[in-house]
Structure formats: C-alpha cells, structure tokens
Coordinates of C-alpha atoms and ligand atoms in Angstrom, one line a residue:
M1 CA -16.4 -21.6 5.5
S2 CA -17.8 -18.1 5.1
E3 CA -16.5 -15.0 7.0
S4 CA -19.6 -14.9 9.1
T5 CA -19.1 -18.4 10.5
R6 CA -15.4 -18.0 11.1
T7 CA -15.5 -16.8 14.8
D8 CA -12.6 -18.6 16.4
M9 CA -9.7 -16.8 18.0
T10 CA -7.7 -16.6 14.6
D11 CA -10.6 -15.0 12.8
P12 CA -8.9 -12.2 10.9
N13 CA -11.4 -9.5 11.9
T14 CA -11.2 -10.5 15.6
L15 CA -7.4 -10.2 15.4
A16 CA -7.7 -6.8 13.7
R17 CA -10.0 -5.5 16.4
E18 CA -7.7 -6.8 19.1
A19 CA -4.8 -5.1 17.4
A20 CA -6.8 -1.8 17.2
T21 CA -7.7 -2.0 20.9
E22 CA -4.0 -2.5 21.8
L23 CA -3.0 0.3 19.4
A24 CA -5.5 2.7 21.1
R25 CA -4.1 1.7 24.6
L26 CA -0.5 2.2 23.5
T27 CA -1.0 5.5 21.7
G28 CA -3.7 6.9 24.0
V29 CA -5.5 7.8 20.8
A30 CA -9.0 6.3 20.6
R31 CA -9.4 6.7 16.9
H32 CA -7.2 7.3 13.8
D33 CA -8.8 8.7 10.7
I34 CA -6.3 8.1 7.8
A35 CA -3.9 5.2 7.4
I36 CA -0.8 5.2 5.2
V37 CA 1.2 2.2 4.1
L38 CA 4.7 3.1 3.1
G39 CA 6.2 0.5 0.7
S40 CA 9.8 0.0 -0.2
G41 CA 11.3 3.4 -1.3
W42 CA 8.7 5.3 0.7
V43 CA 9.8 4.5 4.2
P44 CA 12.2 7.4 4.4
A45 CA 9.3 9.7 3.6
A46 CA 7.7 8.9 7.0
D47 CA 9.9 11.5 8.8
L48 CA 8.6 14.3 6.6
L49 CA 4.9 13.7 7.6
G50 CA 5.2 15.3 11.0
D51 CA 6.2 14.7 14.6
T52 CA 5.8 11.0 15.6
D53 CA 3.8 10.7 18.7
L54 CA 4.4 7.0 19.0
D55 CA 6.5 4.5 17.1
L56 CA 6.0 0.7 17.7
S57 CA 7.1 -2.5 16.1
V58 CA 4.1 -4.1 14.5
N59 CA 5.0 -7.2 16.3
D60 CA 3.8 -5.5 19.5
L61 CA 0.3 -5.7 18.1
P62 CA -1.8 -8.9 17.7
G63 CA -1.7 -10.7 14.3
F64 CA 1.5 -9.4 12.8
R65 CA 4.5 -11.2 11.6
A66 CA 7.9 -9.4 11.0
A67 CA 8.4 -8.1 7.5
G68 CA 11.6 -9.5 6.2
V69 CA 12.8 -7.6 3.1
A70 CA 15.7 -5.0 3.2
G71 CA 14.0 -1.6 3.2
H72 CA 10.8 -2.9 4.7
E73 CA 10.6 -2.0 8.4
G74 CA 7.7 -3.5 10.2
R75 CA 6.9 -0.4 12.3
V76 CA 3.8 1.7 12.9
R77 CA 3.6 5.3 13.8
S78 CA 0.8 7.6 15.1
I79 CA 1.2 11.1 13.6
Q80 CA -0.8 14.2 13.9
V81 CA -0.9 15.9 10.4
G82 CA -3.0 19.1 10.3
D83 CA -6.5 18.1 11.4
H84 CA -5.8 14.3 10.9
R85 CA -4.7 11.6 13.2
V86 CA -2.7 9.4 10.9
L87 CA -1.6 5.8 11.3
V88 CA 1.5 5.2 9.3
F89 CA 2.7 1.7 8.6
L90 CA 6.4 1.6 7.6
G91 CA 6.6 -1.5 5.4
R92 CA 4.1 -4.1 4.5
T93 CA 3.6 -7.9 4.4
H94 CA 3.9 -9.3 0.9
L95 CA 2.2 -12.4 -0.5
Y96 CA 5.5 -13.9 -1.6
E97 CA 6.5 -14.2 2.1
G98 CA 4.2 -17.1 2.2
H99 CA 2.1 -16.3 5.3
G100 CA -1.1 -16.1 3.2
V101 CA -3.4 -13.3 2.1
D102 CA -4.8 -12.6 5.6
A103 CA -1.4 -11.6 6.7
V104 CA -1.0 -9.4 3.7
V105 CA -4.2 -7.4 4.5
H106 CA -3.9 -7.3 8.2
R107 CA -2.7 -3.7 8.4
V108 CA -5.7 -2.6 6.3
R109 CA -8.1 -4.4 8.6
V110 CA -6.3 -2.9 11.7
A111 CA -6.6 0.6 10.2
A112 CA -10.3 0.0 9.6
A113 CA -10.8 -1.2 13.0
A114 CA -8.9 1.8 14.4
G115 CA -11.4 4.1 12.7
C116 CA -9.6 5.0 9.5
R117 CA -12.0 5.8 6.5
T118 CA -9.2 6.7 4.1
L119 CA -6.3 4.5 3.1
I120 CA -3.3 5.7 1.3
L121 CA -1.2 2.9 -0.3
T122 CA 2.2 3.5 -1.6
N123 CA 4.7 1.2 -3.4
A124 CA 7.8 1.0 -5.5
C125 CA 7.2 -0.6 -8.9
G126 CA 8.4 -1.2 -12.4
G127 CA 7.0 1.0 -15.1
L128 CA 6.2 0.0 -18.7
N129 CA 6.4 3.6 -20.0
T130 CA 10.0 4.6 -20.8
Q131 CA 9.0 8.2 -20.1
W132 CA 8.6 7.4 -16.5
Q133 CA 12.3 7.5 -15.4
P134 CA 13.2 6.0 -12.0
G135 CA 12.0 8.3 -9.3
T136 CA 8.7 9.2 -11.1
P137 CA 5.5 9.0 -9.0
V138 CA 2.4 7.7 -10.7
L139 CA -1.2 7.7 -9.4
I140 CA -2.9 4.4 -9.5
R141 CA -6.1 4.7 -11.5
D142 CA -7.0 1.1 -11.5
H143 CA -5.5 -2.4 -10.9
I144 CA -5.4 -5.8 -12.4
N145 CA -5.0 -8.5 -9.8
L146 CA -2.9 -11.3 -11.3
T147 CA -2.1 -13.1 -7.9
G148 CA -4.9 -15.6 -8.4
V149 CA -6.1 -14.9 -4.8
T150 CA -8.4 -12.5 -2.9
P151 CA -8.6 -11.5 0.8
L152 CA -12.4 -11.9 0.6
L153 CA -14.1 -15.1 1.6
G154 CA -17.7 -16.1 1.0
A155 CA -20.3 -14.2 -1.1
Q156 CA -18.8 -10.6 -0.8
F157 CA -19.6 -9.4 -4.3
I158 CA -18.1 -6.0 -3.7
D159 CA -18.1 -3.3 -6.4
M160 CA -14.6 -2.5 -7.7
T161 CA -15.6 0.4 -10.0
D162 CA -13.7 3.5 -8.9
A163 CA -11.7 1.4 -6.4
Y164 CA -9.1 4.2 -6.4
S165 CA -11.1 7.2 -5.4
P166 CA -11.5 9.7 -8.2
Q167 CA -11.9 12.4 -5.5
L168 CA -8.7 11.6 -3.8
R169 CA -6.9 11.4 -7.2
K170 CA -8.2 14.9 -8.0
V171 CA -6.7 16.2 -4.7
C172 CA -3.4 14.6 -5.6
K173 CA -3.4 16.2 -9.1
S174 CA -4.3 19.6 -7.7
I175 CA -1.2 19.4 -5.6
A176 CA 1.1 18.0 -8.3
P177 CA -0.3 19.1 -11.6
G178 CA 1.0 16.7 -14.4
L179 CA 1.1 13.7 -12.1
A180 CA 0.7 10.6 -14.4
E181 CA -1.9 8.0 -13.9
G182 CA -1.6 4.3 -14.6
V183 CA -3.0 0.8 -14.2
Y184 CA -1.1 -1.2 -11.6
V185 CA -0.8 -5.0 -12.1
Q186 CA -0.1 -7.1 -9.0
F187 CA 2.0 -10.2 -9.5
H188 CA 2.6 -12.8 -6.8
G189 CA 6.5 -12.4 -7.0
P190 CA 9.1 -12.6 -5.6
Q191 CA 10.8 -13.0 -9.0
Y192 CA 10.5 -10.0 -11.3
E193 CA 8.6 -10.6 -14.6
T194 CA 10.0 -12.1 -17.8
P195 CA 10.0 -9.9 -20.8
A196 CA 7.2 -12.1 -22.2
E197 CA 5.1 -11.3 -19.0
I198 CA 5.7 -7.6 -19.5
E199 CA 4.5 -7.9 -23.1
M200 CA 1.3 -9.5 -21.6
V201 CA 0.9 -6.7 -19.2
R202 CA 1.1 -4.2 -22.0
A203 CA -1.4 -6.2 -24.0
I204 CA -3.9 -6.3 -21.1
G205 CA -3.6 -2.6 -20.4
G206 CA -1.2 -2.4 -17.5
D207 CA 1.3 0.4 -16.9
L208 CA 2.9 -0.5 -13.7
V209 CA 4.0 -3.9 -12.2
G210 CA 4.6 -4.7 -8.6
M211 CA 4.0 -7.3 -5.8
S212 CA 1.5 -5.4 -3.6
T213 CA -1.4 -3.0 -3.3
A214 CA -4.2 -4.6 -5.3
L215 CA -5.0 -7.2 -2.5
E216 CA -4.9 -4.4 0.1
T217 CA -7.2 -2.2 -2.0
I218 CA -9.7 -5.1 -2.3
A219 CA -9.8 -5.6 1.5
A220 CA -10.2 -1.8 2.0
R221 CA -13.1 -1.5 -0.5
A222 CA -14.8 -4.4 1.2
V223 CA -15.0 -2.4 4.4
G224 CA -15.9 0.8 2.6
M225 CA -12.6 2.7 2.9
D226 CA -11.6 5.3 0.3
V227 CA -8.3 4.4 -1.3
L228 CA -5.6 6.5 -2.8
G229 CA -2.7 4.6 -4.4
I230 CA 0.6 6.1 -5.5
S231 CA 3.4 4.2 -7.1
L232 CA 7.0 5.3 -7.3
V233 CA 8.5 3.9 -10.5
T234 CA 12.0 2.8 -9.5
N235 CA 12.9 0.7 -12.5
I236 CA 11.8 0.3 -16.1
A237 CA 10.0 -3.1 -16.4
A238 CA 11.9 -6.2 -17.6
G239 CA 13.0 -6.6 -21.2
I240 CA 12.4 -2.9 -22.2
T241 CA 15.8 -1.5 -21.9
G242 CA 17.8 -4.8 -22.0
E243 CA 19.3 -4.1 -18.6
P244 CA 18.8 -6.6 -15.8
L245 CA 16.7 -5.6 -12.7
N246 CA 18.6 -5.0 -9.4
H247 CA 16.9 -4.7 -6.0
E248 CA 19.7 -2.4 -4.7
E249 CA 19.1 0.0 -7.6
V250 CA 15.5 0.0 -6.7
L251 CA 16.2 0.9 -3.1
A252 CA 18.6 3.7 -4.2
A253 CA 15.9 5.2 -6.5
G254 CA 13.6 5.2 -3.5
Q255 CA 16.1 7.0 -1.2
A256 CA 16.7 9.6 -3.9
S257 CA 13.0 10.4 -4.1
A258 CA 12.1 10.2 -0.4
Q259 CA 12.2 13.9 0.2
R260 CA 9.8 14.7 -2.7
M261 CA 7.5 11.7 -1.9
G262 CA 7.3 12.8 1.8
Q263 CA 6.3 16.3 0.9
L264 CA 3.7 15.1 -1.7
M265 CA 2.3 12.8 1.0
A266 CA 2.2 15.5 3.7
D267 CA 0.4 17.9 1.2
V268 CA -2.1 15.4 0.3
V269 CA -3.0 14.5 3.8
R270 CA -3.5 18.2 4.7
Q271 CA -5.9 18.6 1.8
I272 CA -8.1 15.6 2.7
Ligands
8IG1 I1 10.5 -1.8 -7.0 O1 9.7 -4.6 -12.1 C1 9.7 -3.1 -8.2 N1 8.9 -4.0 -7.8 N2 6.6 -7.3 -10.1 N3 8.1 -5.9 -11.1 C2 7.5 -6.3 -10.0 N4 7.7 -5.7 -8.9 C3 8.5 -4.7 -8.8 C4 9.3 -4.3 -9.9 C5 9.1 -4.9 -11.2 N5 10.0 -3.3 -9.5

C-alpha cells in the first residue's frame, strides 16, 4: 500500500499532525522552527540550551511509546534559543525496541508537522579512528544504512546527496574549528558489532557505528528538512583495542562531555 492510500487513523502522518496539534495546544506555541533529538550521552546537554518553557513526557502526545533504555528519557521540551523556538526531544525510539520504523521516525514527523525546517540529530556511537578518544564529537558527513529498512513507503525516490547539510556543517565548523567529520553507519542493534563487522565497516568507508540517526535523516529529507548530525564518540569500536564494550562506560563518557556538547549545541542553534 502506498503512503497516499494509507489514510486510516493509524496513518503515521495523521498521527504526527495530531501530535503537533496537541503540542501547540500544550505549549501555547503555534510553530517551532528547529528540532533537536538528543541521544544517549547528550540528554544532560538539554539544560544548557536555555530556559525550558514546557517539559512533557512524549507519552502525552499521540503516537509515542515510552523509550526504555537507561539514559534515554522520553521527554520533549520547548525552548527559546536566541531567535529560534526549539523543540528538544530528550531520548529517541530505536529500531531494536521492536516497534517498527514508523515509531523510530515519529519524532521527526512530529517536528516537521510542528513547523521545524531544521533537524539536529545527535547520538553516541563507536568510532573506528583511534584518534577519536571517548568524548570526541564528530560531524556526520554522510551515512550508510545497514538496517535493511527505510521509513519510506511507495515510490518516494528522494535524493540523498548532501543529506547532511553542507551549510549547517560549515556553521558547526566555524564554531568548533578542527571538528572532525565522518561517515556514520547505522546497524539494527541492540548487540554491538563483532570485530569482523567493524572490519567490514572500515572496508565500506564507515568511520562511526551506531543504532540510530540514518533512518531519521531519511524521514527528514523526505519532507525537505535540513539535517545536521553530530555524533559523540563514547567508545572505540569493537575489536580495535581488545577491550570489551560496556554500556555504563558509554553513559559515563556522555556525562563527562555533556557540558561541552550543550555549549556547542547552543552556539550552533544561535548561528542558524
Ligand atoms: I554509544 O560501538 C555506542 N552505540 N552499533 N556500536 C553500535 N552502537 C553503538 C556503539 C558501538 N557505541
């Protein structure tokens, strides 16, 4: 069934419009213009963006399910940052939770329905470059979607050239000269990669590995949003150092970098 014929109550775009309407009612703000998704490791950065005018559980909006991983809080805030009215999602829904790809990209569709034309996606990830020690932010230059799925249905042959806005990347680099760039590879998860999978990633041109972002970028590009992606490398990818990967260490690396990431994010939003 194509998108255009799926018009029942559970149609994802209908649900997104309903959520945006409810968001406007609860916030008293008719339109937001920038949306930010804070992934694991980035959630503490939310407090540095500015004064929160409203903080809700995403479960108060149509179409959401509770996010269930430690460090992922399913909340949404409305924050004025300089000239921008920013919708900030604390935490995201991951494909490995098993609720399907529409649940994964619901935040993106709600943001678009709420008026946002710019989407900033953040995540914590593994890095293949040993020079990127835990706590290093890396700009996403491009992605490789290894999930085997897509949020798009029907003949939506969207262009994925410059999916990660060169202009927004330039803004970021003007604020943080020397910020590295890399290709993000999205795996389904939830298991981390084997060393052999990391060798494959290296062979196909990947620099960063994670379990989010690429599907959200596809959904955002399909509705014409400009996307900025920033990864926080919180571990060196599997098999490179010989150390096993540990989720608690990943969270600790995020905590330690929250202040810097929040400042970077606030500066970027003010320059957009
Ligand atoms: I944080 O090494 C974090 N998320 N797939 N691999 C994948 N996801 C991650 C990793 C990692 N580190």
